[in-house]
Coordinates of C-alpha atoms and ligand atoms in Angstrom, one line a residue:
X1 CA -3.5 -16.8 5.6
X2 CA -0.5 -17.7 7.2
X3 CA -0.1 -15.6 10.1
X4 CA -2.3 -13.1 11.8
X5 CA 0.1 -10.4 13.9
X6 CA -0.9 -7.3 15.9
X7 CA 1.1 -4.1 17.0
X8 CA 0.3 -1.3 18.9
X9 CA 1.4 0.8 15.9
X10 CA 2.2 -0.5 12.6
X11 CA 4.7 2.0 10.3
X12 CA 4.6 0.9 6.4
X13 CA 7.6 1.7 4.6
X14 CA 11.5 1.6 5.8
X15 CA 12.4 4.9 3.8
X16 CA 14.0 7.6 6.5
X17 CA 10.6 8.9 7.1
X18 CA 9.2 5.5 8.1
X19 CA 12.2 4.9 10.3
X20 CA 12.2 8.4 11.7
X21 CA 8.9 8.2 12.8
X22 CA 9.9 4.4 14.6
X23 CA 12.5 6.2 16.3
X24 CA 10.8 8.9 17.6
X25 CA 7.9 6.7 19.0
X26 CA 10.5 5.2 20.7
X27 CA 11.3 8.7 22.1
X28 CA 7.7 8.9 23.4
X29 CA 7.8 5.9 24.8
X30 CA 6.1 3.6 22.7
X31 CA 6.8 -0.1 23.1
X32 CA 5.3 -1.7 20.6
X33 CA 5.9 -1.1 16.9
X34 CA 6.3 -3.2 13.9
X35 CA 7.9 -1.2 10.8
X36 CA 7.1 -3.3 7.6
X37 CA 8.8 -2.8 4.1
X38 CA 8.7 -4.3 1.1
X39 CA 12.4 -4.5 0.0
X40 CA 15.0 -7.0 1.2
X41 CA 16.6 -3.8 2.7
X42 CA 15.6 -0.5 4.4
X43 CA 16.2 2.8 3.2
X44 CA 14.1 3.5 -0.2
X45 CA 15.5 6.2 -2.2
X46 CA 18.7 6.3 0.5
X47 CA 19.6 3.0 0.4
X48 CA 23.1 1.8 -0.7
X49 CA 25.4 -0.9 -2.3
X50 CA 28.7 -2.5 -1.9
X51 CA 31.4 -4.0 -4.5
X52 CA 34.7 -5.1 -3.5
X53 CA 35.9 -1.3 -4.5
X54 CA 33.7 0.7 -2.4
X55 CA 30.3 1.5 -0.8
X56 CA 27.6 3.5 -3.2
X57 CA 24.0 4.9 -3.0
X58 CA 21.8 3.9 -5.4
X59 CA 19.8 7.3 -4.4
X60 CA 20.2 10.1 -2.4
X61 CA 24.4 10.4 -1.3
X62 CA 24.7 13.8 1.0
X63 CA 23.0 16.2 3.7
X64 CA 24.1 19.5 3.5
X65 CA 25.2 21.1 7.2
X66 CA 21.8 22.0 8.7
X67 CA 20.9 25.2 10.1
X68 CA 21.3 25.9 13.9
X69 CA 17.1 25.9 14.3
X70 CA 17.0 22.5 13.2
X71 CA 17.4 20.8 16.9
X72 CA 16.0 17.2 16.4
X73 CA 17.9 17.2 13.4
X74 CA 21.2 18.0 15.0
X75 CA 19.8 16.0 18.0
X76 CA 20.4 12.4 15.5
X77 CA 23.4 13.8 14.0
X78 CA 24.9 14.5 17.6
X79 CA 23.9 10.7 18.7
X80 CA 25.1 9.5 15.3
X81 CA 28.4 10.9 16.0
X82 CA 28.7 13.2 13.0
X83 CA 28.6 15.9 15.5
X84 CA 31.6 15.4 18.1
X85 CA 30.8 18.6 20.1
X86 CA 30.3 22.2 19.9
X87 CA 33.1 25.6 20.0
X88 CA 32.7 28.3 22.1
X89 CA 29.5 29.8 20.2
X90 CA 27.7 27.1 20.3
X91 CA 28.2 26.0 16.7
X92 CA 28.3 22.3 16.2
X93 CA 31.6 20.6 15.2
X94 CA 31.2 18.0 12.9
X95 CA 33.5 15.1 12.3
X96 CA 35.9 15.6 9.6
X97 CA 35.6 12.0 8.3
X98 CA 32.3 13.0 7.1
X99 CA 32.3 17.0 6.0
X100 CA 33.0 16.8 2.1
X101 CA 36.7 16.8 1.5
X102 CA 38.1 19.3 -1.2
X103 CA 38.4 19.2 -4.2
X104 CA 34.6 19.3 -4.3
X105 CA 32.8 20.4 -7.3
X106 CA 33.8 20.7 -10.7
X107 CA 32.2 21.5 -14.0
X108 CA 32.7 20.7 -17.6
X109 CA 32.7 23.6 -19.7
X110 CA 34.0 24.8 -23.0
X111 CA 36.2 21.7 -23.2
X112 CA 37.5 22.7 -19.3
X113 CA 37.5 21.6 -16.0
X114 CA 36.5 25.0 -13.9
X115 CA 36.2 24.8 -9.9
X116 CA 32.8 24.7 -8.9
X117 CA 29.1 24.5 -10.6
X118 CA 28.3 28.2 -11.8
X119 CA 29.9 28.3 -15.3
X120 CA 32.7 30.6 -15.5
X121 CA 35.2 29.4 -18.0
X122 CA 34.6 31.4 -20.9
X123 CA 31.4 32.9 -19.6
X124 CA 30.8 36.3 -20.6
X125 CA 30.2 39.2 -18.3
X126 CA 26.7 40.5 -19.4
X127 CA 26.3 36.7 -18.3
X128 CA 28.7 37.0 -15.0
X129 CA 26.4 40.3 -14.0
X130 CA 23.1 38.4 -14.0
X131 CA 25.0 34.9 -12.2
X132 CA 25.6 37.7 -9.5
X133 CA 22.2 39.9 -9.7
X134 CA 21.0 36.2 -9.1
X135 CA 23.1 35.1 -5.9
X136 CA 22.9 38.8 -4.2
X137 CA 18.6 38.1 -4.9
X138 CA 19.4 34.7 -3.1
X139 CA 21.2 36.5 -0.2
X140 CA 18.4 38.9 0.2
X141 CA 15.7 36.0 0.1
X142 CA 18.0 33.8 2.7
X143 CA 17.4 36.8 5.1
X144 CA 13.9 37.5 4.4
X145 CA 11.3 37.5 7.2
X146 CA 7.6 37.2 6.6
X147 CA 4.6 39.5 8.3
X148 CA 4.4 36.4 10.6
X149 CA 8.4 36.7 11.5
X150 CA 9.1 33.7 10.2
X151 CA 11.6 32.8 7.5
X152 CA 10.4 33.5 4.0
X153 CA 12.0 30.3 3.4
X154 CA 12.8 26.9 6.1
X155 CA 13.5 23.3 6.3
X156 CA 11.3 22.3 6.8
X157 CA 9.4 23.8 5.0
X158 CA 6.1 23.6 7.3
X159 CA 8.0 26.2 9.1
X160 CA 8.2 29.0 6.0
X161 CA 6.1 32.4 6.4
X162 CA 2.7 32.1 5.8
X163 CA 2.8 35.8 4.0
X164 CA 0.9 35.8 1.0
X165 CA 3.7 38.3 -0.8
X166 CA 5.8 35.4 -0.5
X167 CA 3.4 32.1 -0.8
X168 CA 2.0 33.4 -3.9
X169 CA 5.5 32.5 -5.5
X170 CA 4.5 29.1 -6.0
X171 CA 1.4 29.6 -8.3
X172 CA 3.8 30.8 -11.6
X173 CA 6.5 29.0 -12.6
X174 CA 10.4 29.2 -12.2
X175 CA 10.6 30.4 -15.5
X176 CA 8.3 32.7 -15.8
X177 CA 9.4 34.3 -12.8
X178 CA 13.3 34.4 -14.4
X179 CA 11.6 36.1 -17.1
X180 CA 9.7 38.7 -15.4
X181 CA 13.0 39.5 -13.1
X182 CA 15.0 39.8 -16.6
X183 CA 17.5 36.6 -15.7
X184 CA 18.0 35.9 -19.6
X185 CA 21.4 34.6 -19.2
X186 CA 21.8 30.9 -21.2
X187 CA 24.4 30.6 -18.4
X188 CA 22.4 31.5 -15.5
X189 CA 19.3 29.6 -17.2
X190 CA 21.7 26.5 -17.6
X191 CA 22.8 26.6 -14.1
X192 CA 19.2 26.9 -12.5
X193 CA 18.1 24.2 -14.7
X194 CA 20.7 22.1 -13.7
X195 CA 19.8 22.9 -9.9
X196 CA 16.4 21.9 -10.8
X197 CA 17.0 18.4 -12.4
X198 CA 19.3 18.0 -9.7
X199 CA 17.4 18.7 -6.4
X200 CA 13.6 18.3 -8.4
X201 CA 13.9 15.8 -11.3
X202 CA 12.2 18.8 -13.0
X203 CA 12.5 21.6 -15.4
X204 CA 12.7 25.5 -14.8
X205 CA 9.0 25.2 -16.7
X206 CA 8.1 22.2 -14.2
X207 CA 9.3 23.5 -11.2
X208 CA 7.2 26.2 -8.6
X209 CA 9.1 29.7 -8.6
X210 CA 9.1 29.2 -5.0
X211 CA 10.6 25.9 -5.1
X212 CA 13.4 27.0 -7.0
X213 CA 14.6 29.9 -5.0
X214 CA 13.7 27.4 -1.9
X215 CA 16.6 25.4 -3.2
X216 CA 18.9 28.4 -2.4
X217 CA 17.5 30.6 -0.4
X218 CA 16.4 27.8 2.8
X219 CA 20.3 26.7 3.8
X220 CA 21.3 28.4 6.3
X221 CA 23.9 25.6 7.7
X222 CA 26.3 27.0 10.4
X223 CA 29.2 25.0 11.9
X224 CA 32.6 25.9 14.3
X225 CA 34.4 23.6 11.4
X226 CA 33.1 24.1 7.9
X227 CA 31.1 26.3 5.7
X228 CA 27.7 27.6 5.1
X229 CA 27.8 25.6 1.9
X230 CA 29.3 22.3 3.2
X231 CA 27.8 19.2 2.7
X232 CA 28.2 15.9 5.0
X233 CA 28.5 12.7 2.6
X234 CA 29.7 8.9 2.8
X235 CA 31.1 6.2 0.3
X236 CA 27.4 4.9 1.0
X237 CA 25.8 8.1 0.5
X238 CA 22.5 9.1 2.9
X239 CA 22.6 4.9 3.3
X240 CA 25.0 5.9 6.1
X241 CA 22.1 8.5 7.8
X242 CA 19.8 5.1 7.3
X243 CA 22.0 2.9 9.3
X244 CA 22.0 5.6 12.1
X245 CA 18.4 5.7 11.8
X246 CA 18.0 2.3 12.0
X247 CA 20.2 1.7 14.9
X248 CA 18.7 4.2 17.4
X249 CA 15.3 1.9 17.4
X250 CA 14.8 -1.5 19.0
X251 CA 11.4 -2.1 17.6
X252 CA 10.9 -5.2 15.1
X253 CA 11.4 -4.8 11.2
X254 CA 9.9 -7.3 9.1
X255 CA 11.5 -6.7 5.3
X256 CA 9.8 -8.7 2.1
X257 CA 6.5 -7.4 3.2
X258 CA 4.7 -5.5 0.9
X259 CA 1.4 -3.5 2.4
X260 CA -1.4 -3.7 -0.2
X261 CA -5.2 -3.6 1.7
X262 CA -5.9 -0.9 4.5
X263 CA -9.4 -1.2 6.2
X264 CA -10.7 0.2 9.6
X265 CA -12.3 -1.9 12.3
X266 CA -15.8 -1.4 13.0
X267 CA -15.2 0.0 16.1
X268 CA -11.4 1.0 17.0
X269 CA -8.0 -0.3 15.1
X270 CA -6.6 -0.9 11.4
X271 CA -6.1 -4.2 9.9
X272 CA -3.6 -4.0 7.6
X273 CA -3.1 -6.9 4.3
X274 CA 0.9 -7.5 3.8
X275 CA 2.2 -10.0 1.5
X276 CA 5.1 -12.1 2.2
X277 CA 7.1 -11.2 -1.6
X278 CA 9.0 -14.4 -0.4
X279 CA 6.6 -16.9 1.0
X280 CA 4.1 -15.4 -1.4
X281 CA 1.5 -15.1 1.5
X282 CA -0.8 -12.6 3.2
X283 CA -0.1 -11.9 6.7
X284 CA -2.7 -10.0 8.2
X285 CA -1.7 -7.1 11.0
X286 CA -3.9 -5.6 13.5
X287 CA -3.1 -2.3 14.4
X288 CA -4.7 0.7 17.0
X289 CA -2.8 3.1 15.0
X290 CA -0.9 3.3 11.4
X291 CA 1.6 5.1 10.1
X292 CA 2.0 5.5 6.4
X293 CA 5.5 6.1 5.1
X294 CA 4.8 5.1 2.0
X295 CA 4.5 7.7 -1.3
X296 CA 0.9 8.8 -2.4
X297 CA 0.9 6.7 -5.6
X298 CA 1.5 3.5 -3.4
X299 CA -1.5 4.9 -0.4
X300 CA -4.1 5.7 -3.0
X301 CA -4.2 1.9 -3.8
X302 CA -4.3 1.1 -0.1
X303 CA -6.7 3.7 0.3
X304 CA -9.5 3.4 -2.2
X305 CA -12.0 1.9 -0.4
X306 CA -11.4 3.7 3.1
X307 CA -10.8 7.3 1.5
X308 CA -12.0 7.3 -2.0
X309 CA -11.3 11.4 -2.0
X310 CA -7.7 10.6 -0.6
X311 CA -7.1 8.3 -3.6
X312 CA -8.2 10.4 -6.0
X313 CA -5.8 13.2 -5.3
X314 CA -4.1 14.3 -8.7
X315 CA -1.4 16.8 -8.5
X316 CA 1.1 14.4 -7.2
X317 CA 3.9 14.1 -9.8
X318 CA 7.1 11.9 -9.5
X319 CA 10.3 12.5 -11.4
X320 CA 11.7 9.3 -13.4
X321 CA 15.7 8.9 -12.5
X322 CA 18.3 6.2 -14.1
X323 CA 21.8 6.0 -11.7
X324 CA 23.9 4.5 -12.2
X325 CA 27.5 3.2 -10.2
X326 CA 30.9 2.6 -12.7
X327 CA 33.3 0.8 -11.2
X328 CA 36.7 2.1 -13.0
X329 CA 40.3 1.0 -12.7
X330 CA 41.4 4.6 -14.1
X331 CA 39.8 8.1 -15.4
X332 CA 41.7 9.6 -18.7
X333 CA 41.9 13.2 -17.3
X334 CA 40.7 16.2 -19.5
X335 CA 42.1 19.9 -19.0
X336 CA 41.8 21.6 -15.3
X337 CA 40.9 20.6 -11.8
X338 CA 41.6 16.9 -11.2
X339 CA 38.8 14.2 -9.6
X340 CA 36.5 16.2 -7.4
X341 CA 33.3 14.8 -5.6
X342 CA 30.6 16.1 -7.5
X343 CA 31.6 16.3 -11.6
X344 CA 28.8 18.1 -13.4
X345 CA 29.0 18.2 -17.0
X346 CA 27.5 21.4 -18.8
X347 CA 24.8 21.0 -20.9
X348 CA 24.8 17.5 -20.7
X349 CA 21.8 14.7 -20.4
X350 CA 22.7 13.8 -17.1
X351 CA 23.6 16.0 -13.8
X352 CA 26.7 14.6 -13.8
X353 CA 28.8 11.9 -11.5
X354 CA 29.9 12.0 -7.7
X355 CA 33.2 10.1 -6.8
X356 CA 31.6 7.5 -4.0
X357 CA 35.2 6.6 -2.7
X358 CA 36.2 10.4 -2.4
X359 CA 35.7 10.4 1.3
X360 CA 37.9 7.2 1.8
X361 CA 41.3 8.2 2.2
X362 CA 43.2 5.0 1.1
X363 CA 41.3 4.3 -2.1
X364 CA 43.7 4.0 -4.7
X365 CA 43.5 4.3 -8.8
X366 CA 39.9 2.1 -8.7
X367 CA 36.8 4.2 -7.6
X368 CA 33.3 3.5 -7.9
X369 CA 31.5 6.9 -10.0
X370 CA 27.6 7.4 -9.5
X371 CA 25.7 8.7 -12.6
X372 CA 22.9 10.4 -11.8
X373 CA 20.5 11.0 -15.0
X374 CA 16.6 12.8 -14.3
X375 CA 14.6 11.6 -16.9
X376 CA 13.2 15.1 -17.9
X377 CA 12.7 15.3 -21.2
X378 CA 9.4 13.4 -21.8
X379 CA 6.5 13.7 -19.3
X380 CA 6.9 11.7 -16.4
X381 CA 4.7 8.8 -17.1
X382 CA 6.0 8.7 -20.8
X383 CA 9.6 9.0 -19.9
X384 CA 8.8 6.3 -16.9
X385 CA 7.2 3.6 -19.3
X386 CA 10.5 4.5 -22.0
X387 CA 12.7 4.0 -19.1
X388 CA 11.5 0.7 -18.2
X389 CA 11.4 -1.3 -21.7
X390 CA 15.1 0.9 -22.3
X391 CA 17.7 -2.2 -22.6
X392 CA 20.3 -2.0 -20.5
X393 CA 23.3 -2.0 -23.2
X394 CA 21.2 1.2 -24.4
X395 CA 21.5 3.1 -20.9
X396 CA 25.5 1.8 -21.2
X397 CA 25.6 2.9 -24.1
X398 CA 24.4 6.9 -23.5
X399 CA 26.1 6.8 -20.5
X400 CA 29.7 6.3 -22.1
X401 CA 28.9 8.7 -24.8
X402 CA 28.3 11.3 -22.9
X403 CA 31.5 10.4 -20.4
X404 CA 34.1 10.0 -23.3
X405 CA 33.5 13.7 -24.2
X406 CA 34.9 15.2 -21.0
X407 CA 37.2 11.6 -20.0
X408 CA 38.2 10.4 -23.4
X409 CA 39.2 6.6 -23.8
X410 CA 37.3 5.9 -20.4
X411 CA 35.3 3.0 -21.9
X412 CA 38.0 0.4 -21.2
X413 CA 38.2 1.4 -17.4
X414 CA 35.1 0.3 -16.5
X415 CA 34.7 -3.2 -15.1
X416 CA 31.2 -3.2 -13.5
X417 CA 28.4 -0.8 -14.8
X418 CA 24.9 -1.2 -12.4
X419 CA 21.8 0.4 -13.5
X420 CA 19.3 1.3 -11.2
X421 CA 15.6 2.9 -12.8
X422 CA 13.5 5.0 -9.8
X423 CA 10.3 5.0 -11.8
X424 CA 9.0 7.2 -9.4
X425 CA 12.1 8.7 -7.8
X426 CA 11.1 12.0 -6.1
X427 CA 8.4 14.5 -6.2
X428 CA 8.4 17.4 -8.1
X429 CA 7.2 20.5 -6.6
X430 CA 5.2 22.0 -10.0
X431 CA 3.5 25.3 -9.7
X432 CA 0.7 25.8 -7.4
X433 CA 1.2 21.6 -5.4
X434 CA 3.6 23.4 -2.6
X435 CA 1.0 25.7 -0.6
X436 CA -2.0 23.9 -2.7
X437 CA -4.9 22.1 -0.8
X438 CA -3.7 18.5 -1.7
X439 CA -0.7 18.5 0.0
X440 CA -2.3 19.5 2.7
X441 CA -5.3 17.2 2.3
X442 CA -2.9 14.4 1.8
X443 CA -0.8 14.6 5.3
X444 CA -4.5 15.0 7.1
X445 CA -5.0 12.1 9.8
X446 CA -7.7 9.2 8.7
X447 CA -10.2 8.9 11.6
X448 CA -7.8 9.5 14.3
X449 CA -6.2 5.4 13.3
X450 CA -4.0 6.4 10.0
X451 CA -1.3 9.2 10.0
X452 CA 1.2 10.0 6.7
X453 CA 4.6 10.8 7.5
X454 CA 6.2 10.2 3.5
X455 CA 8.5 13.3 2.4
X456 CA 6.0 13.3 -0.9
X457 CA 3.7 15.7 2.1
X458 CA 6.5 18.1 2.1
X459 CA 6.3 18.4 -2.0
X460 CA 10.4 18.3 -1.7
X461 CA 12.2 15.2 -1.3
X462 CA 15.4 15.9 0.9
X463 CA 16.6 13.5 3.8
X464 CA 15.2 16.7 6.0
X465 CA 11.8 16.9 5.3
X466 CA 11.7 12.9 5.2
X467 CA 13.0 13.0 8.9
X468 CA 10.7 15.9 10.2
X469 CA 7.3 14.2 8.6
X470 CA 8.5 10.7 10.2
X471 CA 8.7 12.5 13.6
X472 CA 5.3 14.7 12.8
X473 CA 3.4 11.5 12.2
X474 CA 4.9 9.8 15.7
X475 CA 3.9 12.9 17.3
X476 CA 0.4 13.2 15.9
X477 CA 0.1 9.5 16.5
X478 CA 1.2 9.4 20.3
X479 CA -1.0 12.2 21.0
X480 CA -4.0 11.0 19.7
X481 CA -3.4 7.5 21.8
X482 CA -2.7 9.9 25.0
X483 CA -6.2 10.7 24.5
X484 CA -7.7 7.5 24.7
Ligands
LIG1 C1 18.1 9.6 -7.5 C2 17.8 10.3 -6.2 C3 18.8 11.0 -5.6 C4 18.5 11.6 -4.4 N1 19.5 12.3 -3.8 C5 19.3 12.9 -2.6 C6 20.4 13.5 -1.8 O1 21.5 13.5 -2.2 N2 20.1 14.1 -0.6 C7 18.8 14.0 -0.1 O2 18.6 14.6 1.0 N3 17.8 13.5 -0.8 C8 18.0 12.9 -2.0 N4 17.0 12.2 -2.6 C9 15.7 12.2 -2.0 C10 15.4 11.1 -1.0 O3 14.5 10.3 -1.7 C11 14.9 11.5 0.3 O4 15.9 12.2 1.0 C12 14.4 10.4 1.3 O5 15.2 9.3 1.3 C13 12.9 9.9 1.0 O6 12.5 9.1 2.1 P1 11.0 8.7 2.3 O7 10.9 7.8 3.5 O8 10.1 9.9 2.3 O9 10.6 7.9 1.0 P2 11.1 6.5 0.3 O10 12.6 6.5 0.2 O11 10.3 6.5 -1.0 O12 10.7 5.4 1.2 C14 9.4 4.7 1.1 C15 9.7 3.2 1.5 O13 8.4 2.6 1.5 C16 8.6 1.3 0.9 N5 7.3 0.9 0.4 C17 6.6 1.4 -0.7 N6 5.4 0.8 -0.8 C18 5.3 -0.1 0.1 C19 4.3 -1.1 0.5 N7 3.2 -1.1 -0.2 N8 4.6 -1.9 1.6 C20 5.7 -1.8 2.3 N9 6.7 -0.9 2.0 C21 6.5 -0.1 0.9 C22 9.6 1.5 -0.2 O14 10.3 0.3 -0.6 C23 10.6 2.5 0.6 O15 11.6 1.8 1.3 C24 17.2 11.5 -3.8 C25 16.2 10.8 -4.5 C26 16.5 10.1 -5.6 C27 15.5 9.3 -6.3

């Protein structure tokens, strides 16, 4: 053993819920804290990378404006200085640096570049008239209170309605429930697929029909400068939002160290086995209390022998993704918009490409484009094993087919192609996990010593949800050791 530590509370993983939950125990005034993670970096699915041409995420790359309710959220955005103030009704004004500049969002259709993501080029209108039965359902759902007065649907999501009428939406399917509301459209059906793969890593057939109008019907964003619909992004996608994170703690983080035993003291405390990826040694922490930030598939091994029924939890499903960043000297333009942010592609493998540079306002001809591709066409653990014996020429090779179509002669642009594989990149909300048992039973406290604060317990991964179950876990932590 080569070193024995000990912490008043000991956070695994250095995702934004692990460091959300150190910064809020910092709020309640604990002092001592250890955050361990297992990467030579922080950040998990949020974390970024750097070439001479830009910043890029390898993951998650923008937070869409949050809605007034959500105070600790606007709280870190405020001392992160992507709020500068508010206006006159109290409606937050964010920095302009950071609101998504136009052109935005642009999609690929019928051999055309059309503004925005809901196909219209050459869409016909049987099709428009069930885009738009859709949205006005969407607005109706966005105002939607339960018999509790709640919102049918929040972020987060712990703070939804608890009326059945509403809940029992997640037990069928987002098709099925497109079917039985007579949304037939291939168009409309392409869209909310795409929205799916996009925010889920799932399918309309894979996806809870309460999940999928959550998508829609839960932002609510208001601000003195910008839309409902705006988002907040960075070269370095949500790697900027770890930063902050990061930043507003003092407490030690101690990367290389992977968590891989969990027991409990005989009489009070945790002692936690790490290993040292670099030294290749254990290092044994003692804890009074842990946090877990770490995804269910990684706490179940942790777990087995301390809370066999914990481990054995099965409805926990995680989407496969492959991104990818291009670094290109020039894009041969197609018909329509130009370069826009987000660059969807209809009916493509992929959910398209954002532009990581399009915030910085002296980048020139070279850009860096990240690929984004949910591997949903396979099972998850088939498409997850596929993914990882896939060559890397092979991923290249898919990629550039499927960008000469809408760019043709691109190939020759691009100087620098990384691949990044997320074997288990987000959870997928199926039918029945969202307001099911386990993901309940999973977030419950282990003998007053072990809390969970991963965004798997929210059953959507969105920076939101990873922020709120960091500061949920401080909180249950803090008051549990205010109790003696
Ligand atoms: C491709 C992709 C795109 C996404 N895009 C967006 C987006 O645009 N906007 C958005 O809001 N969300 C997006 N997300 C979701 C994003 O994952 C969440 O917003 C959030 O970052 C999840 O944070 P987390 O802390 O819950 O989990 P994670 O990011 O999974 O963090 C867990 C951390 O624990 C560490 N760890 C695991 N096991 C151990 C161990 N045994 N010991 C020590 N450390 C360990 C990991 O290395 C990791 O750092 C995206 C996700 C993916 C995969």
């Amino acid at each position: 053993m080569a070193e024995r530590l000990t912490t008043d509370v000991l956070i695994i993983g250095g995702g934004v819920s692990g460091l959300s939950a150190r910064r809020w125990l910092q709020r309640l005034g604990v002092q001592d804290v250890l955050l361990v993670e297992m990467d030579a970096h922080t950040g998990g699915n949020a974390a970024c990378g750097q070439n001479a041409v830009s910043a890029y995420p390898f993951g998650a790359h923008y937070l869409p404006v949050p809605d007034l309710r959500s105070e600790e959220l606007l709280q870190f955005l405020r001392e992160s200085d992507v709020i500068t103030g508010d206006d006159a009704n109290k409606r937050p004004i964010y920095n302009d640096y950071f609101l998504c500049h136009d052109p935005e969002e642009r999609l690929f259709i019928n051999g055309y570049w059309q503004e925005g993501l809901v196909p219209e080029t050459g869409v016909p209108d049987s099709d428009k008239q069930q885009i738009s039965r859709f949205f006005q359902l969407v607005e109706r759902y966005k105002l939607a209170k339960g018999s509790d007065g709640l919102d049918v649907f929040a972020i987060p999501l712990d703070r939804s309605s608890t009326d059945a009428q509403f809940r029992q939406l997640d037990t069928s399917s987002f098709a099925s429930y497109l079917d039985k509301e007579g949304f037939t459209s291939p168009y409309l059906r392409w869209y909310l697929t795409y929205c799916c793969r996009d925010d889920y890593g799932a399918t309309l057939e894979t996806t809870s029909a309460w999940a999928g109008i959550h998508y829609f019907a839960s932002r609510k964003g208001q601000a003195a400068n910008a839309g409902a619909a705006s988002v907040l992004t960075w070269p370095q996608g949500n790697g900027f939002l770890v930063d902050q994170l990061r930043k507003q703690a003092n407490s030690p983080i101690r990367q290389h160290l992977l968590g891989y035993d969990l027991q409990l003291n005989d009489t009070d405390g945790v002692i936690v086995k790490t290993c040292d990826v670099i030294a290749n040694c254990t290092i044994e922490i003692k804890a009074r209390k842990v946090i877990m930030a770490t995804p269910q598939f990684i706490n179940k091994h942790l777990l087995r022998t301390v809370d066999p029924e914990r481990a054995a939890l099965t409805g926990f499903h995680y989407a496969p993704w492959m991104v990818a960043n291009l670094t290109i000297s020039g894009l041969p333009q197609g018909r329509g918009l130009p370069l826009c942010w987000d660059n969807v592609l209809y009916d493509t493998a992929s959910v398209g490409y954002i532009t990581a540079n399009h915030q910085d306002l002296q980048s020139g001809l070279q850009k860096v484009i990240t690929y984004y591709k949910p591997l949903t066409d396979l099972e998850p653990d088939v498409a997850r094993r596929a993914a990882y014996t896939t060559p890397y020429e092979q991923w290249l090779s898919h990629i550039m087919e499927e960008l000469e179509v809408a760019h043709p002669g691109i190939t020759p642009y691009v100087s620098q192609a990384d691949i990044w594989i997320w074997g288990h990149g987000m959870i997928a909300p199926a039918p029945g996990f969202i307001w099911g048992a386990e993901r309940q039973r999973a977030a419950q406290t282990l003998a007053n010593r072990v809390f969970f604060a991963h965004s798997d317990l929210s059953g959507i991964s969105i920076f939101e949800e990873a922020f709120y179950q960091g500061i949920r876990a401080a909180q249950e932590a803090v008051k549990v050791m205010n109790n003696g």
